[in-house]
Coordinates of C-alpha atoms in Angstrom, one line a residue:
Chain A
M1 CA 10.1 -26.7 -13.5
A2 CA 7.7 -26.0 -10.3
S3 CA 6.8 -29.9 -10.2
A4 CA 10.0 -31.5 -11.4
V5 CA 11.3 -28.6 -7.3
R6 CA 8.3 -30.9 -5.5
N7 CA 8.3 -33.8 -7.0
R8 CA 12.4 -33.9 -5.7
L9 CA 11.5 -32.5 -2.0
G10 CA 7.9 -33.1 -1.7
S11 CA 6.5 -30.8 0.1
V12 CA 8.1 -27.3 -0.3
T13 CA 6.2 -26.5 2.4
R14 CA 6.1 -29.6 4.7
F15 CA 8.9 -30.0 7.7
G16 CA 9.8 -33.4 6.7
R17 CA 11.5 -34.6 10.9
A18 CA 14.1 -32.9 12.8
P19 CA 17.7 -34.1 12.5
P20 CA 19.1 -35.9 15.4
P21 CA 20.6 -33.5 18.0
S22 CA 24.9 -34.1 17.2
K23 CA 26.1 -32.7 19.9
K24 CA 24.2 -32.2 23.6
L25 CA 22.6 -28.5 23.7
R26 CA 23.9 -25.6 26.4
I27 CA 22.1 -24.8 29.4
D28 CA 20.9 -21.1 29.6
K29 CA 22.0 -19.8 32.5
H30 CA 19.3 -17.6 33.6
S31 CA 16.7 -19.8 32.3
G32 CA 18.0 -23.5 32.7
L33 CA 16.5 -24.1 29.5
P34 CA 18.7 -25.8 26.5
R35 CA 19.9 -23.4 23.8
P36 CA 19.5 -24.5 20.3
H37 CA 23.3 -24.0 18.8
V38 CA 21.7 -21.1 16.6
G39 CA 23.2 -17.1 16.8
N40 CA 21.2 -14.4 16.1
L41 CA 17.7 -15.7 15.1
I42 CA 15.9 -13.3 13.0
V43 CA 12.2 -13.9 11.4
R44 CA 11.8 -12.4 8.2
D45 CA 8.0 -11.6 6.7
F46 CA 6.0 -15.1 7.2
A47 CA 2.9 -14.2 4.4
P48 CA 2.1 -12.4 1.4
C49 CA 0.9 -9.5 2.1
R50 CA -2.5 -7.6 0.0
L51 CA -2.0 -4.2 0.9
E52 CA 2.1 -3.5 0.0
E53 CA 1.7 -5.8 -3.3
H54 CA -1.3 -3.3 -3.7
Y55 CA 1.1 -0.1 -3.6
H56 CA 4.0 -1.8 -5.9
T57 CA 1.7 -3.3 -8.1
T58 CA -0.5 0.2 -8.4
L59 CA 0.1 3.4 -6.3
A60 CA 3.7 3.9 -6.6
D61 CA 3.0 4.4 -10.1
D62 CA 0.0 6.3 -9.7
L63 CA 1.7 8.9 -7.1
M64 CA 4.4 9.5 -9.1
Y65 CA 2.2 10.8 -11.6
L66 CA 0.6 12.4 -9.6
T67 CA 3.0 13.8 -7.0
Y68 CA 5.3 14.6 -10.2
K69 CA 6.5 18.4 -10.1
H70 CA 8.2 19.1 -13.1
E71 CA 11.6 21.5 -12.2
H72 CA 13.1 22.0 -15.3
L73 CA 16.3 23.9 -14.5
P74 CA 18.5 22.1 -11.1
R75 CA 17.3 24.2 -8.4
P76 CA 19.3 27.4 -7.3
P77 CA 21.5 27.4 -4.3
P78 CA 20.0 28.3 -0.8
R79 CA 19.7 31.6 0.1
Q80 CA 22.6 32.1 2.4
I81 CA 20.4 33.8 5.4
R82 CA 23.1 35.4 7.9
L83 CA 23.8 34.1 11.6
T84 CA 22.4 36.2 15.3
Y85 CA 25.9 35.8 16.2
D86 CA 29.2 36.4 15.0
S87 CA 30.1 32.9 14.4
N88 CA 33.9 33.4 14.8
D89 CA 33.4 35.8 17.9
P90 CA 35.3 33.5 20.9
Y91 CA 32.7 35.0 22.9
T92 CA 29.7 33.3 20.7
K93 CA 31.6 30.5 19.2
N94 CA 29.9 26.7 20.3
R95 CA 26.7 29.1 21.5
Y96 CA 23.4 28.3 19.4
N97 CA 23.2 30.1 16.2
P98 CA 19.6 30.6 14.9
P99 CA 19.6 32.4 11.3
V100 CA 18.0 36.0 11.7
G101 CA 14.1 35.7 10.5
G102 CA 13.5 32.3 12.2
S103 CA 13.3 28.8 11.6
Q104 CA 13.3 28.0 7.9
A105 CA 11.8 23.8 8.4
G106 CA 8.2 25.3 7.2
K107 CA 9.7 26.7 4.3
K108 CA 12.3 24.0 2.9
L109 CA 11.1 22.4 0.1
P110 CA 10.4 18.9 -1.1
P111 CA 13.5 17.0 -3.1
P112 CA 12.7 16.9 -6.4
S113 CA 10.5 14.4 -7.9
S114 CA 11.9 10.7 -8.8
P115 CA 11.4 7.3 -8.7
S116 CA 13.1 6.7 -6.2
N117 CA 11.4 8.9 -3.2
V118 CA 8.1 8.2 -4.3
V119 CA 5.7 8.6 -1.1
Q120 CA 6.0 5.2 0.7
L121 CA 4.4 4.1 4.2
Q122 CA 6.9 3.5 6.3
R123 CA 5.3 2.7 10.1
V124 CA 2.2 3.3 11.8
S125 CA 2.5 4.9 15.3
V126 CA -0.9 4.4 18.0
H127 CA -1.3 5.6 20.9
T128 CA -3.8 5.9 24.2
F129 CA -3.9 8.5 27.4
L130 CA -5.4 7.7 29.9
R131 CA -6.4 10.0 32.4
D132 CA -7.4 7.3 35.2
A133 CA -3.7 6.3 35.2
I134 CA -2.8 9.7 37.1
T135 CA -4.3 8.1 39.9
N136 CA -4.2 4.5 39.9
K137 CA -1.4 2.8 37.6
G138 CA -3.3 -0.4 37.6
S139 CA -5.6 0.8 35.2
L140 CA -3.3 0.9 32.5
L141 CA -2.6 -3.2 33.0
P142 CA -6.4 -3.9 30.9
L143 CA -5.6 -0.8 28.4
I144 CA -2.1 -3.2 27.4
A145 CA -4.1 -6.4 27.1
A146 CA -5.8 -4.9 24.8
M147 CA -3.0 -3.0 22.8
R148 CA -1.2 -6.6 22.7
S149 CA -3.9 -8.2 20.8
L150 CA -4.0 -4.8 18.7
A151 CA -0.7 -4.8 17.8
G152 CA 0.3 -8.0 17.7
E153 CA 3.4 -7.4 19.4
T154 CA 5.4 -8.1 22.2
L155 CA 9.4 -7.1 23.4
K156 CA 11.1 -8.5 20.6
G157 CA 8.3 -11.2 19.9
G158 CA 8.7 -14.0 17.5
G159 CA 12.8 -13.7 16.3
R160 CA 11.8 -10.1 15.2
H161 CA 14.6 -7.3 16.5
S162 CA 13.1 -4.6 15.1
S163 CA 9.8 -5.1 17.5
Q164 CA 9.2 -3.1 20.1
G165 CA 6.1 -4.3 21.5
I166 CA 3.6 -2.2 23.7
Q167 CA 5.4 1.0 25.5
I168 CA 4.5 2.5 28.6
V169 CA 4.7 6.2 28.1
R170 CA 6.0 8.5 31.1
A171 CA 4.9 11.8 31.7
K172 CA 7.3 14.7 31.2
K173 CA 6.2 17.3 32.8
S174 CA 4.3 18.3 36.0
V175 CA 0.7 19.7 35.9
G176 CA -1.1 20.8 38.4
T177 CA -4.5 21.1 37.5
W178 CA -4.3 17.6 36.5
K179 CA -1.8 16.0 39.4
L180 CA 0.5 15.6 36.6
R181 CA 3.7 14.6 38.3
P182 CA 6.6 13.9 35.9
G183 CA 8.0 9.5 35.8
I184 CA 4.6 8.5 36.2
P185 CA 3.1 6.7 33.7
I186 CA 0.5 7.9 32.0
A187 CA -0.1 6.1 28.0
V188 CA 0.5 3.2 26.0
K189 CA 1.9 3.4 22.8
F190 CA 3.3 0.8 20.1
D191 CA 4.8 1.1 16.6
L192 CA 4.3 -1.0 13.7
T193 CA 6.6 -1.5 10.2
G194 CA 6.0 -4.2 7.4
P195 CA 3.4 -6.7 6.9
A196 CA 2.3 -5.5 10.5
M197 CA 1.6 -1.8 10.1
Y198 CA -0.5 -2.7 6.4
D199 CA -2.6 -5.2 8.2
F200 CA -3.3 -2.8 11.0
L201 CA -4.1 -0.4 8.0
A202 CA -6.7 -3.0 6.4
N203 CA -8.4 -3.5 9.4
V204 CA -8.9 -0.1 10.2
T205 CA -10.3 0.8 6.4
E206 CA -12.8 -2.5 6.3
F207 CA -13.9 -3.3 9.9
V208 CA -13.8 0.3 11.8
L209 CA -14.6 3.0 10.0
P210 CA -17.7 1.6 7.8
R211 CA -19.0 0.3 11.5
I212 CA -18.9 3.8 13.5
R213 CA -21.6 5.9 13.2
D214 CA -21.9 8.8 11.4
F215 CA -18.4 8.9 9.8
R216 CA -18.4 10.4 6.7
G217 CA -14.4 10.7 7.1
L218 CA -11.2 12.1 8.0
Q219 CA -11.5 16.3 8.4
M220 CA -8.7 17.9 6.5
P221 CA -7.3 21.1 7.6
A222 CA -9.4 24.8 6.5
P223 CA -8.1 25.7 2.9
S224 CA -6.8 28.4 4.8
A225 CA -4.3 26.4 7.1
S226 CA -1.0 27.7 6.1
P227 CA 0.9 25.6 4.4
N228 CA 4.3 25.8 6.7
S229 CA 3.0 24.4 9.8
A230 CA 4.4 21.3 11.6
S231 CA 1.8 19.2 9.9
A232 CA 1.4 20.5 6.5
V233 CA 5.1 20.2 5.8
G234 CA 5.7 16.9 8.3
G235 CA 4.5 14.0 5.7
V236 CA 2.5 12.5 9.1
V237 CA -1.6 12.3 8.2
S238 CA -3.3 11.3 12.4
F239 CA -6.2 11.1 13.3
G240 CA -8.1 10.0 15.8
L241 CA -10.7 6.8 16.7
P242 CA -13.6 7.2 19.5
P243 CA -13.5 4.2 22.3
E244 CA -16.4 2.5 20.4
A245 CA -14.2 2.3 17.4
L246 CA -11.4 -0.1 19.5
G247 CA -14.3 -3.1 19.8
Y248 CA -14.9 -2.8 16.1
F249 CA -11.7 -4.4 15.8
P250 CA -12.4 -8.0 15.2
Q251 CA -8.7 -9.5 17.2
I252 CA -10.9 -7.4 20.2
E253 CA -15.0 -7.6 18.8
V254 CA -14.2 -11.5 19.6
N255 CA -14.1 -11.8 23.3
Q256 CA -15.1 -7.7 23.8
D257 CA -16.6 -8.8 27.1
S258 CA -12.9 -9.7 28.4
Y259 CA -12.0 -5.9 29.1
P260 CA -13.1 -3.9 31.8
K261 CA -13.9 -0.5 28.8
M262 CA -13.2 0.6 26.0
Y263 CA -10.6 3.4 25.4
G264 CA -9.8 6.4 22.2
L265 CA -6.8 5.8 19.9
H266 CA -4.9 8.2 18.5
I267 CA -3.0 6.7 15.2
H268 CA -0.6 8.4 13.0
C269 CA 0.3 7.4 9.6
I270 CA 3.8 8.0 9.2
T271 CA 5.4 8.7 5.6
N272 CA 8.8 9.2 3.6
A273 CA 7.3 12.7 2.6
E274 CA 8.5 16.1 3.7
G275 CA 9.3 19.5 2.8
L276 CA 5.9 21.9 1.4
G277 CA 2.7 20.0 0.8
A278 CA 4.8 16.5 2.3
Q279 CA 0.9 16.1 3.8
N280 CA -1.1 16.6 0.8
Q281 CA 1.4 13.7 -0.7
A282 CA 0.8 11.5 2.5
R283 CA -2.9 11.6 2.0
A284 CA -2.7 11.0 -1.5
L285 CA -0.9 8.1 -0.4
L286 CA -2.9 7.1 2.6
S287 CA -6.6 7.3 0.3
G288 CA -4.9 4.8 -1.9
F289 CA -5.5 2.6 0.8
Q290 CA -8.8 4.0 0.9
L291 CA -8.9 5.7 4.1
P292 CA -11.3 8.7 3.2
F293 CA -10.5 12.3 3.6
L294 CA -13.2 15.0 4.2
K295 CA -13.1 18.7 2.8
K296 CA -14.0 21.0 5.8
Chain B
M1 CA 9.0 1.4 -15.2
F2 CA 9.6 4.4 -14.7
T3 CA 9.8 7.7 -17.4
L4 CA 10.3 10.6 -16.4
N5 CA 12.9 12.3 -18.2
S6 CA 11.5 11.1 -21.6
A7 CA 8.3 13.2 -21.1
S8 CA 9.5 16.5 -19.2
A9 CA 12.1 17.4 -22.2
P10 CA 9.9 17.5 -25.9
C11 CA 6.9 19.2 -23.8
R12 CA 9.2 21.3 -22.8
R13 CA 9.8 22.1 -26.7
L14 CA 6.8 21.0 -27.8
I15 CA 3.9 22.9 -25.7
S16 CA 5.7 27.2 -24.7
K17 CA 5.3 27.9 -21.5
R18 CA 3.1 31.2 -22.2
A19 CA 1.3 29.4 -24.2
V20 CA -0.3 27.3 -21.2
R21 CA -0.4 29.8 -18.7
A22 CA -2.8 32.2 -21.9
L23 CA -5.0 28.8 -21.6
A24 CA -5.4 28.3 -18.1
T25 CA -7.0 32.0 -17.8
E26 CA -8.6 31.5 -21.1
V27 CA -13.0 32.3 -21.2
P28 CA -14.4 28.8 -22.7
A29 CA -14.2 28.5 -26.3
Q30 CA -17.8 28.3 -26.5
A31 CA -18.5 32.1 -25.2
A32 CA -16.0 33.2 -28.2
A33 CA -17.5 34.2 -31.7
P34 CA -18.2 31.4 -34.5
S35 CA -15.2 32.8 -36.8
E36 CA -12.7 32.1 -33.8
A37 CA -14.8 28.9 -32.8
S38 CA -13.3 27.4 -35.6
K39 CA -10.2 28.8 -35.3
S40 CA -9.8 26.9 -32.5
K41 CA -10.9 23.6 -34.3
A42 CA -7.0 23.9 -35.9
K43 CA -4.4 20.6 -35.1
V44 CA -1.4 21.4 -33.2
P45 CA 1.7 18.5 -34.5
I46 CA 1.1 16.7 -31.6
N47 CA -1.4 13.4 -30.6
A48 CA -2.2 12.7 -27.2
A49 CA -3.4 8.7 -26.5
V50 CA -4.1 7.3 -23.2
I51 CA -2.8 4.1 -21.4
L52 CA -5.9 3.1 -20.5
N53 CA -4.9 0.5 -17.4
R54 CA -7.0 -2.2 -15.2
S55 CA -5.7 -2.5 -11.8
P56 CA -4.5 -6.5 -10.5
F57 CA -7.7 -7.4 -7.7
L58 CA -5.8 -11.0 -7.3
T59 CA -2.6 -11.1 -5.1
K60 CA 0.3 -12.9 -6.8
T61 CA 0.7 -16.5 -6.8
P62 CA 3.7 -17.2 -4.5
T63 CA 6.6 -18.9 -6.8
P64 CA 7.8 -22.4 -5.3
F65 CA 10.3 -20.7 -3.4
E66 CA 8.9 -18.1 -2.4
R67 CA 6.7 -20.4 -0.8
A68 CA 9.0 -22.4 1.1
Y69 CA 10.8 -19.2 2.4
Y70 CA 7.6 -18.4 3.6
A71 CA 7.1 -21.7 5.6
Y72 CA 10.2 -21.2 6.7
Q73 CA 9.9 -17.7 7.8
A74 CA 7.0 -19.1 9.7
R75 CA 8.5 -21.9 11.9
I76 CA 10.7 -20.0 12.7
R77 CA 8.2 -17.5 14.3
R78 CA 5.5 -20.4 15.7
A79 CA 9.1 -21.6 17.3
L80 CA 9.6 -18.5 19.4
H81 CA 6.4 -17.0 19.7
N82 CA 5.6 -15.7 22.8
P83 CA 2.4 -18.6 24.8
F84 CA -0.8 -18.1 23.1
P85 CA -3.3 -16.9 26.5
Y86 CA -5.9 -19.2 26.0
D87 CA -8.3 -18.8 29.3
F88 CA -8.3 -15.1 27.6
Y89 CA -9.7 -15.7 24.8
F90 CA -12.0 -19.5 25.8
K91 CA -14.0 -20.5 28.3
Q92 CA -12.5 -23.8 29.5
G93 CA -13.8 -26.8 28.1
S94 CA -15.9 -25.0 25.8
L95 CA -16.2 -26.5 22.0
L96 CA -14.6 -23.1 20.8
E97 CA -11.4 -24.8 22.3
T98 CA -11.3 -27.9 22.0
R99 CA -11.5 -27.0 17.6
F100 CA -8.9 -24.4 18.5
N101 CA -6.5 -26.9 20.0
M102 CA -7.0 -29.6 18.0
E103 CA -6.5 -26.9 14.6
E104 CA -3.1 -25.6 16.7
R105 CA -2.3 -29.3 17.2
K106 CA -2.4 -30.0 13.6
R107 CA -0.3 -26.6 11.8
E108 CA 2.4 -27.5 14.6
R109 CA 2.7 -31.4 13.1
K110 CA 2.9 -29.6 9.7
A111 CA 5.6 -26.9 10.8
F112 CA 8.0 -29.3 13.2
G113 CA 7.9 -32.8 11.4
P114 CA 4.7 -35.6 12.5
D115 CA 6.3 -36.6 15.7
F116 CA 5.6 -33.5 17.1
A117 CA 2.6 -32.4 19.7
S118 CA 0.9 -36.2 18.9
E119 CA -2.4 -36.4 19.4
D120 CA -4.2 -39.2 21.5
Y121 CA -8.4 -39.5 20.5
S122 CA -8.5 -42.7 21.7
S123 CA -11.2 -42.0 24.3
A124 CA -15.0 -41.4 24.4
E125 CA -14.9 -38.5 25.2
S126 CA -12.2 -36.8 22.6
A127 CA -13.9 -38.7 19.9
E128 CA -16.9 -36.7 20.9
A129 CA -15.3 -33.6 21.3
M130 CA -14.1 -34.6 17.5
A131 CA -17.5 -35.5 16.5
A132 CA -19.2 -32.1 17.5
V133 CA -16.1 -29.7 15.8
E134 CA -16.7 -31.6 12.3
M135 CA -20.5 -30.7 13.1
L136 CA -19.6 -27.2 13.8
K137 CA -17.0 -26.9 10.9
Q138 CA -20.6 -28.6 8.3
Q139 CA -22.2 -26.1 9.6
E140 CA -20.2 -22.8 9.9
S141 CA -19.0 -23.5 6.0
E142 CA -22.6 -24.1 4.4
G143 CA -22.5 -22.0 1.6
Q144 CA -19.0 -20.4 1.6
E145 CA -16.9 -21.3 -1.1
F146 CA -13.6 -19.4 -2.4
A147 CA -14.0 -17.6 -5.8
P148 CA -11.7 -19.0 -8.2
R149 CA -8.4 -17.7 -8.8
T150 CA -8.7 -18.4 -13.0
N151 CA -12.1 -17.5 -14.8
K152 CA -13.8 -18.2 -17.9
A153 CA -12.1 -15.3 -19.9
D154 CA -9.0 -17.2 -18.3
T155 CA -9.3 -20.6 -20.1
E156 CA -11.0 -19.3 -23.1
Q157 CA -8.7 -17.5 -23.6
D158 CA -10.8 -14.2 -24.1
L159 CA -8.5 -11.3 -24.5
T160 CA -11.4 -8.5 -24.6
S161 CA -12.7 -9.9 -21.4
L162 CA -11.8 -7.3 -18.3
D163 CA -11.7 -10.7 -16.0
R164 CA -8.6 -12.0 -17.2
Q165 CA -5.1 -12.4 -15.8
G166 CA -6.6 -11.4 -12.0
Q167 CA -2.9 -11.3 -11.2
R168 CA -1.8 -9.0 -13.8
N169 CA -1.6 -5.1 -14.9
L170 CA -3.8 -5.3 -18.2
Y171 CA -3.7 -2.0 -20.7
L172 CA -6.3 -1.5 -23.5
L173 CA -4.6 -1.6 -27.1
L174 CA -7.0 -1.4 -30.7
Q175 CA -5.8 -2.3 -34.0
E176 CA -6.7 0.0 -36.4
E177 CA -6.3 -0.7 -40.1
E178 CA -4.4 1.8 -41.8
G179 CA -4.7 3.0 -45.5
S180 CA -2.7 0.5 -47.3
G181 CA -5.0 -2.5 -45.4
R182 CA -2.6 -3.1 -42.9
K183 CA -3.3 -3.6 -38.9
R184 CA -1.1 -2.4 -36.4
W185 CA -2.0 -2.6 -32.7
R186 CA -1.7 1.3 -30.6
F187 CA -3.1 2.4 -27.7
P188 CA -6.1 4.7 -28.6
Q189 CA -5.4 8.3 -29.0
G190 CA -6.6 11.0 -31.4
D191 CA -5.5 14.8 -32.3
V192 CA -4.8 17.8 -29.9
E193 CA -7.2 21.0 -30.5
K194 CA -5.3 24.6 -30.7
G195 CA -6.8 25.4 -27.0
E196 CA -6.8 21.9 -25.5
L197 CA -5.1 21.0 -22.6
L198 CA -3.2 18.2 -22.9
H199 CA -4.9 15.9 -20.6
Q200 CA -8.0 17.0 -21.5
A201 CA -7.6 15.8 -25.1
A202 CA -5.8 12.7 -24.3
Q203 CA -9.4 12.1 -22.3
R204 CA -11.4 13.7 -25.2
D205 CA -9.7 10.7 -27.7
L206 CA -10.6 8.2 -25.3
H207 CA -14.0 9.0 -25.5
D208 CA -14.5 9.6 -29.0
E209 CA -12.7 6.0 -29.9
C210 CA -14.0 3.8 -27.1
G211 CA -17.7 5.1 -26.2
A212 CA -19.3 7.3 -23.5
N213 CA -19.4 3.5 -21.7
M214 CA -17.0 3.5 -19.5
D215 CA -16.0 5.4 -16.2
T216 CA -12.2 6.6 -15.9
W217 CA -10.1 8.3 -14.4
V218 CA -6.8 10.2 -16.2
V219 CA -4.3 9.7 -12.5
S220 CA -2.1 12.9 -13.7
R221 CA -2.1 16.2 -16.1
N222 CA 1.4 15.1 -17.0
P223 CA 2.1 13.4 -19.5
I224 CA 3.9 10.0 -18.7
G225 CA 5.8 9.2 -21.8
V226 CA 6.5 10.2 -25.4
H227 CA 6.9 8.0 -28.5
R228 CA 8.6 10.1 -31.5
P229 CA 8.3 8.3 -34.4
A230 CA 11.2 7.7 -37.1
A231 CA 12.4 11.3 -39.2
D232 CA 11.3 9.6 -41.7
S233 CA 7.8 8.6 -41.0
A234 CA 5.2 10.9 -41.6
S235 CA 3.0 10.6 -38.2
Q236 CA 3.5 13.0 -35.3
P237 CA 4.8 12.6 -31.7
T238 CA 2.4 10.9 -29.6
F239 CA 2.3 11.8 -25.4
F240 CA 0.9 9.0 -23.2
F241 CA -1.3 9.7 -20.2
K242 CA -2.4 7.0 -17.7
A243 CA -5.3 5.7 -16.7
H244 CA -7.2 3.5 -14.9
I245 CA -10.9 2.1 -15.7
L246 CA -13.2 1.9 -12.6
A247 CA -16.4 0.1 -15.0
G248 CA -18.2 -0.5 -18.0
Q249 CA -16.5 -1.7 -21.0
V250 CA -15.2 -0.6 -24.2
Q251 CA -17.8 0.5 -27.5
L252 CA -15.7 0.9 -30.4
Q253 CA -16.9 3.8 -32.1
S254 CA -15.3 4.7 -35.1
S255 CA -15.0 1.9 -38.4
R256 CA -11.3 2.4 -38.4
I257 CA -10.6 0.5 -35.2
S258 CA -11.1 -3.4 -36.0
S259 CA -10.9 -5.1 -32.3
F260 CA -10.2 -3.9 -29.1
A261 CA -8.0 -6.2 -26.2
W262 CA -7.0 -6.2 -22.9
L263 CA -3.3 -7.3 -22.6
T264 CA -0.1 -7.8 -20.1
K265 CA 2.6 -6.7 -21.0
E266 CA 4.3 -9.6 -22.2
E267 CA 1.4 -9.7 -24.5
I268 CA 1.3 -6.3 -25.9
Q269 CA 5.0 -7.0 -26.8
K270 CA 3.8 -10.2 -29.5
H271 CA 1.5 -7.7 -30.7
T272 CA 2.9 -4.2 -31.6
D273 CA 5.5 -3.7 -34.1
A274 CA 9.1 -3.5 -33.0
E275 CA 9.6 0.7 -33.4
Y276 CA 5.9 1.3 -31.0
W277 CA 7.4 -1.5 -28.6
E278 CA 10.5 0.4 -27.8
G279 CA 8.4 3.4 -27.9
V280 CA 5.6 2.6 -25.5
K281 CA 7.9 -0.3 -22.9
D282 CA 9.2 1.5 -19.9
M283 CA 5.8 3.5 -19.4
L284 CA 3.7 -0.3 -18.6
S285 CA 4.2 -2.1 -15.5
D286 CA 6.0 -5.2 -15.1
Y287 CA 3.4 -6.8 -12.4

């Protein structure tokens, strides 16, 4: 079958010859360049992804068995907690009406275990705050360059509409002691999804973490830490890398001298896990990608 | 591939909640009096089995359709990508820059056809650069060789080797000789003793049948499925646990077991009888 296809088409990966243009291309008003007759060009995956395949062949099954919670009866309906104000009273009608006893967010149960909600990585978000940028916003430029080579992404770069590229984070508050004013650029961040996210994670676990001096693993919270805290029920695992670790990424290491200094990173691995014990599920997933965790 | 409900329902019926709770807080059996110890050896009318898995260690070879799709997407991406900042990454006129430019031109022509980015290396300077790049390539590739994607176990069709079928999930099956002289293939399994946790029984049974020369990890305390034999058969319901082999190899311990094999899902269907296959097929991975 495969050889038959190859014989008929020549090579499946090589482009033969471009067809002759049938009509004149329109000229773009802004750039003055010819625009091809195609509308919405969207680029999908252009290579198989090793870690993603590992997830689907091995990790998804194991994580379902590991995180499965057996519930033999349907769940009772949620307890009706009285609201603070009478919602029918015209005086308090459109007012924010919290339940008595505070937010129940940290006590929410995870959805029932099923093959469709096995924990999965959704997004990796990386950000760096630069204190120098408060006084001199030009100092963000080398940081942006480093982040670009780290992410390999620009705004809608390579025809990927979801790519936001490197985003500049502006201060929200005014903090007198740090001379922080609202609206000034102080940090840089980028989000990765799909194969780029898995490749970034592979770079971290294979090139960066093994070369950090005295690195033993990512610290887990103490056993006494509250299981109801926002971080414990959020399904996000966050960790930081020191400035010298940036130089261990292969795309930075190749010309590290071009950057005036190295910067630390905050990395957030965002999963679809939610409810009580979500962070434990997220850690189980990430340890499947060879990210080591350390008990406190 | 996923079986949750089939495992959970009989589990509830056969192991009462009270028994499990009593076990969890019980003093270990060694401390008990000898009469009690012999009582704890009593058998429970269920079996525990282990689905011992060797995960794939090679990425899947793309099909011709997948390769064509990836090449097409890569071509669009190449056409739309932002310009590469040569001067930031390479020193001007360096050997590495020359090499990158040559390789890049080759990639462009592969993506956009032979007419694209035609090269002109007629001048002596370019020929010199090409020779230098060729030499650098030879120096760098010295002693480097890609490992083949198929190995000896594949060509010799050695079913007992853990190196076979690197792109697939493999599972351990044992060939058991029954009393009537008939042979049948099954997963490693054994009895459950009274007072023993099911997942621990599974680990012990694996150890009893396949020896201690293996590092294994039982993934979960929950059974992943159950096989209930036909009503007229004498055999008992079997609970399956998933485990991974991390190192080592099987060393058969029992004379009843004549051989073992590491098989993919499709091969398991060929080896086992239809009734057993129907019970276990949904616990195995298609990849």
